[in-house]
PDB file of C-alpha atoms in Angstrom:
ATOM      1  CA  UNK A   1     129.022 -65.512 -45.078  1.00  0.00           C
ATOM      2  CA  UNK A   2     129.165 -61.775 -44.474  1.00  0.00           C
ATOM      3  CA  UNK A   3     131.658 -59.798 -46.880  1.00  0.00           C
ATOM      4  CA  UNK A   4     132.961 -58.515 -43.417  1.00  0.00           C
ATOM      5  CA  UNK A   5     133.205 -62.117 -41.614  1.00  0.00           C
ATOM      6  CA  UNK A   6     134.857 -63.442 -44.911  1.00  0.00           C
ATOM      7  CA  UNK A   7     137.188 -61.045 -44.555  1.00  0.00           C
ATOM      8  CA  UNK A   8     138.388 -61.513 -40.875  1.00  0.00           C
ATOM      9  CA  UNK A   9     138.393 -64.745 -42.035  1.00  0.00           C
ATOM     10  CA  UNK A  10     140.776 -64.933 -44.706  1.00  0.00           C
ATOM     11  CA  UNK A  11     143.078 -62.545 -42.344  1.00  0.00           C
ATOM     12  CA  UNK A  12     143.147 -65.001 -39.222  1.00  0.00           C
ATOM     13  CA  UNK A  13     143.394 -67.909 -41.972  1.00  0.00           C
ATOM     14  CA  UNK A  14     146.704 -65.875 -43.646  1.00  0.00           C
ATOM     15  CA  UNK A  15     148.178 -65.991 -40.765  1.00  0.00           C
ATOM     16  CA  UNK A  16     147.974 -69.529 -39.659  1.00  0.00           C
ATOM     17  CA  UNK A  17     149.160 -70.450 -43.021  1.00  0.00           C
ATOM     18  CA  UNK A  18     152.211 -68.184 -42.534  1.00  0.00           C
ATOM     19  CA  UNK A  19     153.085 -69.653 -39.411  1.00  0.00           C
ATOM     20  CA  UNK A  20     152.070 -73.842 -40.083  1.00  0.00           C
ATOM     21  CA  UNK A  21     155.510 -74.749 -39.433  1.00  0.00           C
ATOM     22  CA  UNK A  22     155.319 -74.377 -36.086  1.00  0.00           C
ATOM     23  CA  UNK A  23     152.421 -76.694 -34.961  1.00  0.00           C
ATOM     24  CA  UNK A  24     151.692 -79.822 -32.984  1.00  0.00           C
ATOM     25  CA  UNK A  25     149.635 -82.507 -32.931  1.00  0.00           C
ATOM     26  CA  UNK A  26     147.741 -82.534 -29.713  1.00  0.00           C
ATOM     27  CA  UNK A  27     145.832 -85.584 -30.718  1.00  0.00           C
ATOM     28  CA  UNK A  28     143.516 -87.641 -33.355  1.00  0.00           C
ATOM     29  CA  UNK A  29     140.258 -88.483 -33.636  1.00  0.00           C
ATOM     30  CA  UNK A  30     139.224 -91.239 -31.430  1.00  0.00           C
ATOM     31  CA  UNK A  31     143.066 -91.164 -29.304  1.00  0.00           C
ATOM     32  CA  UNK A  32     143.647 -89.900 -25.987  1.00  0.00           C
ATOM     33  CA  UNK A  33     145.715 -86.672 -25.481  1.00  0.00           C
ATOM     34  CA  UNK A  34     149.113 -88.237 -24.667  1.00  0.00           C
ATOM     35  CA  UNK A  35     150.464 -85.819 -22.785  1.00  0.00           C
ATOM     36  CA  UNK A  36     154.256 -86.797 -22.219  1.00  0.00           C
ATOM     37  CA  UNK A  37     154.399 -86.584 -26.772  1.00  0.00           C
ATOM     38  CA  UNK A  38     152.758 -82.910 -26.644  1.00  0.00           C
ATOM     39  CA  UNK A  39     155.043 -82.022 -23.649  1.00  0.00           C
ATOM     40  CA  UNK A  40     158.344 -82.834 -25.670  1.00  0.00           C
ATOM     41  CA  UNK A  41     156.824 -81.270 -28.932  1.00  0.00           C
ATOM     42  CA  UNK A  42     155.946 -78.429 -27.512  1.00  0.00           C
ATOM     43  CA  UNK A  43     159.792 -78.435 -25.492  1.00  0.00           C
ATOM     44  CA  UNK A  44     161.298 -79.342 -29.361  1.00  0.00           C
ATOM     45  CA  UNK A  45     158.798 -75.810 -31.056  1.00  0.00           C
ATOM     46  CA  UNK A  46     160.018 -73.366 -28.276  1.00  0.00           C
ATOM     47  CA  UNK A  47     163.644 -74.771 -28.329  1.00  0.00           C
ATOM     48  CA  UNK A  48     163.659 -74.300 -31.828  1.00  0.00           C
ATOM     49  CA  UNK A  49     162.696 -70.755 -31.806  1.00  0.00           C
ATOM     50  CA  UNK A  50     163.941 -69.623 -28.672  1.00  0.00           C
ATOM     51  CA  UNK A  51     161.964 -66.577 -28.101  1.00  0.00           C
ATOM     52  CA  UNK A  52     160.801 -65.212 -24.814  1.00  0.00           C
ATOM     53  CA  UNK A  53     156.827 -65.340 -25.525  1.00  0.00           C
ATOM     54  CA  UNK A  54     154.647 -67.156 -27.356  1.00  0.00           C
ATOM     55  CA  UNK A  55     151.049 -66.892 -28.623  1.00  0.00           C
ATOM     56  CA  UNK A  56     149.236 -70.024 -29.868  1.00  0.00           C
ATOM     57  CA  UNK A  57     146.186 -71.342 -31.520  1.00  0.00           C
ATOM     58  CA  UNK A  58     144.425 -74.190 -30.527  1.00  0.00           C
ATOM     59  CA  UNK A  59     142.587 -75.753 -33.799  1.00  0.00           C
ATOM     60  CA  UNK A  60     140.104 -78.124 -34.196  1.00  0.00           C
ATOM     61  CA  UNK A  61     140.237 -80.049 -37.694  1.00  0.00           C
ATOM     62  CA  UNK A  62     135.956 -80.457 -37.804  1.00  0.00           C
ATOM     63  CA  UNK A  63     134.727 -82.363 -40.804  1.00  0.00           C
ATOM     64  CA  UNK A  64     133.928 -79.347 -43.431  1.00  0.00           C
ATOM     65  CA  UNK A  65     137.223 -76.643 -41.639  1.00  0.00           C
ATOM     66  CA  UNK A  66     139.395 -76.149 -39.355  1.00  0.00           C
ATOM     67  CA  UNK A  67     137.861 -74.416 -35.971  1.00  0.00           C
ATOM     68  CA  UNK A  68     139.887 -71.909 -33.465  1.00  0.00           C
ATOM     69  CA  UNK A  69     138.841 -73.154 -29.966  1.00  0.00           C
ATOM     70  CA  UNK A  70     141.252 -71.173 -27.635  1.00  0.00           C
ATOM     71  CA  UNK A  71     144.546 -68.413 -27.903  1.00  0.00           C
ATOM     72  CA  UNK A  72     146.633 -67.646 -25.187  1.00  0.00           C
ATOM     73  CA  UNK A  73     150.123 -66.549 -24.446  1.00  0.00           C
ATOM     74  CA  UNK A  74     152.915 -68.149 -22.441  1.00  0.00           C
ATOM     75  CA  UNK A  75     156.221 -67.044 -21.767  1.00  0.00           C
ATOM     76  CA  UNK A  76     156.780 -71.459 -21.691  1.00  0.00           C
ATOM     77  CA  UNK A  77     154.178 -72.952 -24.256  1.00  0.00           C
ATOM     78  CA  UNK A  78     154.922 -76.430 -22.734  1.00  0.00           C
ATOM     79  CA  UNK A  79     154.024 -75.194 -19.047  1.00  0.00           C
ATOM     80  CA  UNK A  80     151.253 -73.391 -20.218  1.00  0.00           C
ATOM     81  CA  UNK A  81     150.075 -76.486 -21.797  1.00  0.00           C
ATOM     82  CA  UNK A  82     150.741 -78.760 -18.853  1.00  0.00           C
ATOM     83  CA  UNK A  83     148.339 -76.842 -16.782  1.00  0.00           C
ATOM     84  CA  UNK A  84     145.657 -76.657 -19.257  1.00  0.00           C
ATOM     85  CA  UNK A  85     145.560 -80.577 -20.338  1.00  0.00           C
ATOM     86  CA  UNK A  86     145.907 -81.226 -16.610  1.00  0.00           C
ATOM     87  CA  UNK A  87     143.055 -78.841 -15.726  1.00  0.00           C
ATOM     88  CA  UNK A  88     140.909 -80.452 -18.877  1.00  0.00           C
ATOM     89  CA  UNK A  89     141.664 -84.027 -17.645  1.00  0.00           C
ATOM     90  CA  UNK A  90     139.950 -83.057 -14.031  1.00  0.00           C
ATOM     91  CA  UNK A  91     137.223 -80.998 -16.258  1.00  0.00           C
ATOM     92  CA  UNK A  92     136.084 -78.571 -13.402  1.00  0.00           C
ATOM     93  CA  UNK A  93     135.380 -75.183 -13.463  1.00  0.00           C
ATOM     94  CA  UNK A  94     135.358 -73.621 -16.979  1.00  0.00           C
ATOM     95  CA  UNK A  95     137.385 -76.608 -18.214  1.00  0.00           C
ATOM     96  CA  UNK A  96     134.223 -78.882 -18.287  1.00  0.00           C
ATOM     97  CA  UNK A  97     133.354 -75.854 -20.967  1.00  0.00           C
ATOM     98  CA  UNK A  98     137.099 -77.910 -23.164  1.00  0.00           C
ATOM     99  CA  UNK A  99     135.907 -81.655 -21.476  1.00  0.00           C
ATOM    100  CA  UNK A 100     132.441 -81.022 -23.448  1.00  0.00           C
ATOM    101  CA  UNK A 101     134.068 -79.115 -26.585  1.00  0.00           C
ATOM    102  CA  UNK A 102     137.166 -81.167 -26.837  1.00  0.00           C
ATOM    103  CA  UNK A 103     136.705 -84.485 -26.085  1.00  0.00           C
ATOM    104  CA  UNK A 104     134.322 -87.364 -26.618  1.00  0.00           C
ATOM    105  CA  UNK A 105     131.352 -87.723 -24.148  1.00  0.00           C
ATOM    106  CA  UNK A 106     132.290 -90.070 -20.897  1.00  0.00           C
ATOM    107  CA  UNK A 107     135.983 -90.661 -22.802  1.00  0.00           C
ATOM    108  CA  UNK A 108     139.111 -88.772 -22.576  1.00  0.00           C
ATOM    109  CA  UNK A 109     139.267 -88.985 -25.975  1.00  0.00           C
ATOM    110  CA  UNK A 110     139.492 -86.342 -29.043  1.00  0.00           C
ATOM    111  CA  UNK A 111     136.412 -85.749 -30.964  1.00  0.00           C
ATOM    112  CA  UNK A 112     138.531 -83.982 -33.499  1.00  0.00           C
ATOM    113  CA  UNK A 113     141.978 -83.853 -34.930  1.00  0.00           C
ATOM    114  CA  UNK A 114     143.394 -81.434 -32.333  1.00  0.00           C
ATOM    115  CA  UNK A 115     146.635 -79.236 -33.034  1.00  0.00           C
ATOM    116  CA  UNK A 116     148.498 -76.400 -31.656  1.00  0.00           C
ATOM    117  CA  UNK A 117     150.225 -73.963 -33.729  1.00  0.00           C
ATOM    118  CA  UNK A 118     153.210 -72.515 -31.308  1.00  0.00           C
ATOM    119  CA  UNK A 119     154.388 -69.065 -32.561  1.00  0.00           C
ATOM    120  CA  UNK A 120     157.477 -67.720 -30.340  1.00  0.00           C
ATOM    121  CA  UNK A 121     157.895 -63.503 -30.717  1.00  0.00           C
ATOM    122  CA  UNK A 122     160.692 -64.182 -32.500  1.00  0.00           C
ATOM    123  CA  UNK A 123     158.897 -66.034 -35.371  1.00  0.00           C
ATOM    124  CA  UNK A 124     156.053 -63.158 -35.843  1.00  0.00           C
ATOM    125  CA  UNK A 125     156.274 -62.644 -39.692  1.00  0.00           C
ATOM    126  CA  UNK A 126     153.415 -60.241 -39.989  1.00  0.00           C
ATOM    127  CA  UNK A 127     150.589 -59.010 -37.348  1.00  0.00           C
ATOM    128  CA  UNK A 128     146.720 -60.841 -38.051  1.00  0.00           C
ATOM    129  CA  UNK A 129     145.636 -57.206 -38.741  1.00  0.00           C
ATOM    130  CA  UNK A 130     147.784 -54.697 -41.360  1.00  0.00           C
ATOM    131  CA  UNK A 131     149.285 -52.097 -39.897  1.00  0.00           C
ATOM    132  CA  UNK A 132     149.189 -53.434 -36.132  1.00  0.00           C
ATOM    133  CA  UNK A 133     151.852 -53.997 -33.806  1.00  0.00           C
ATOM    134  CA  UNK A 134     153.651 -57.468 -33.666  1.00  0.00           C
ATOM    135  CA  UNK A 135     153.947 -57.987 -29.730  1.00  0.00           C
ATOM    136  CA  UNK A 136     152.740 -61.216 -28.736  1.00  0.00           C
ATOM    137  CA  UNK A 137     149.829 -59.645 -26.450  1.00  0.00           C
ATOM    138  CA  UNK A 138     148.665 -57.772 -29.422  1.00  0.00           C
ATOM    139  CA  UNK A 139     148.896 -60.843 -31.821  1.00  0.00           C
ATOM    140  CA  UNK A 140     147.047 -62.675 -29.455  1.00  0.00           C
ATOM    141  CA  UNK A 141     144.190 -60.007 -29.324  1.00  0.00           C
ATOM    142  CA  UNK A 142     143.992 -59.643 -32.903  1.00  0.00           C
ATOM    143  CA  UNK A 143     143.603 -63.464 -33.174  1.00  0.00           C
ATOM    144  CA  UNK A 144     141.099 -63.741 -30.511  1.00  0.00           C
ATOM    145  CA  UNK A 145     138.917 -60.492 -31.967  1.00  0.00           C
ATOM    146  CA  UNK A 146     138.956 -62.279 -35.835  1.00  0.00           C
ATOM    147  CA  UNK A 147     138.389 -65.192 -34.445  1.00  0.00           C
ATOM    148  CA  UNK A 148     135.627 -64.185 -32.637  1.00  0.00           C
ATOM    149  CA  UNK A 149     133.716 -62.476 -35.190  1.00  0.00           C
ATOM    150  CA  UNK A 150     135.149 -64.999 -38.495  1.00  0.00           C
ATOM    151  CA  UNK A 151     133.605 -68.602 -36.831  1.00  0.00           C
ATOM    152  CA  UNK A 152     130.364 -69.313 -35.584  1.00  0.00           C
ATOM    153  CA  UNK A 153     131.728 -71.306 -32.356  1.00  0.00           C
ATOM    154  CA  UNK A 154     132.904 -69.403 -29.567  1.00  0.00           C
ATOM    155  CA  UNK A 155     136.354 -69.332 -27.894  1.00  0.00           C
ATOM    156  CA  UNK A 156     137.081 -71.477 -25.023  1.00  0.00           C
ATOM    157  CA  UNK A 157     138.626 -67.795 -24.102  1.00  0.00           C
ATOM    158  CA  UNK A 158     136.671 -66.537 -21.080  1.00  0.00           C
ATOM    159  CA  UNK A 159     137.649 -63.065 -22.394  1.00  0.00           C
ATOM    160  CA  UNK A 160     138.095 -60.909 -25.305  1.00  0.00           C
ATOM    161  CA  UNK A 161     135.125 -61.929 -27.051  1.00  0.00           C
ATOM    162  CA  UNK A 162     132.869 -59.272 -27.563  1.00  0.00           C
ATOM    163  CA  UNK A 163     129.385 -61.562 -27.491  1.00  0.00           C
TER     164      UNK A 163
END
């Protein structure tokens, strides 16, 4: 690995460690997304920190690390998420991009350990990058631009990837 993708690397992996105690389980290996359990975690996370935006990570637990596949904002994480796993379970448009990534072929079933780490403004305990600002749109940037250039697999992002 590049000294410089090492680098971005260990930053975006810093701050997921930082902030572990806020994630979910979206689902195991092999299970369905059950999306009434992710609904009321992600309700329980947001209720827990009460803030009034959110940036999280969606991580997928591959056999040799643990893979970024999508960051995004929400002012309500468990909205937010609604739409998407609703959108992925119909797997049109550029959600046949998450159908093919996330789940296993002609199932609606994970082909990874999938969790999302749920990080309310409120809860920011250091920016991705030194010295930058904390707001959750710039947290969310940060993550997507290490992210980006740290892992070999591209965002499910359609933007703020520079490749």
């Amino acid at each position: 690995m590049e000294d410089d993708t090492l680098k971005k690397r260990v930053l975006f992996e810093t701050w997921l460690e930082a902030h572990r105690d806020a994630v979910a389980t979206l689902a195991f290996s092999g299970e369905p997304i059950d999306r009434r359990r992710v609904l009321a975690r992600l309700t329980s996370l947001a209720g827990q920190q009460r803030a009034d935006d959110y940036v999280y990570v969606l991580l997928e637990r591959r056999p040799n690390e643990e893979t970024p596949a999508y960051i995004g904002r929400a002012t309500s994480p468990a909205r937010r998420w609604m739409q998407h796993l609703t959108a992925l379970a119909a797997g049109t448009g550029s959600y046949a991009r998450w159908r093919t990534r996330l789940l296993r072929e002609g199932h609606d079933t994970a082909r990874f350990d999938l969790e999302l780490l749920v990080v309310g403004q409120t809860h920011l305990q250091f920016p991705p990058l030194p010295g930058f600002p904390t707001t959750i749109g710039a947290v969310e940037s940060q993550l997507v631009n290490l992210a980006a250039d740290a892992y070999p697999l591209r965002l499910l992002n359609d933007e703020g990837q520079g490749r």
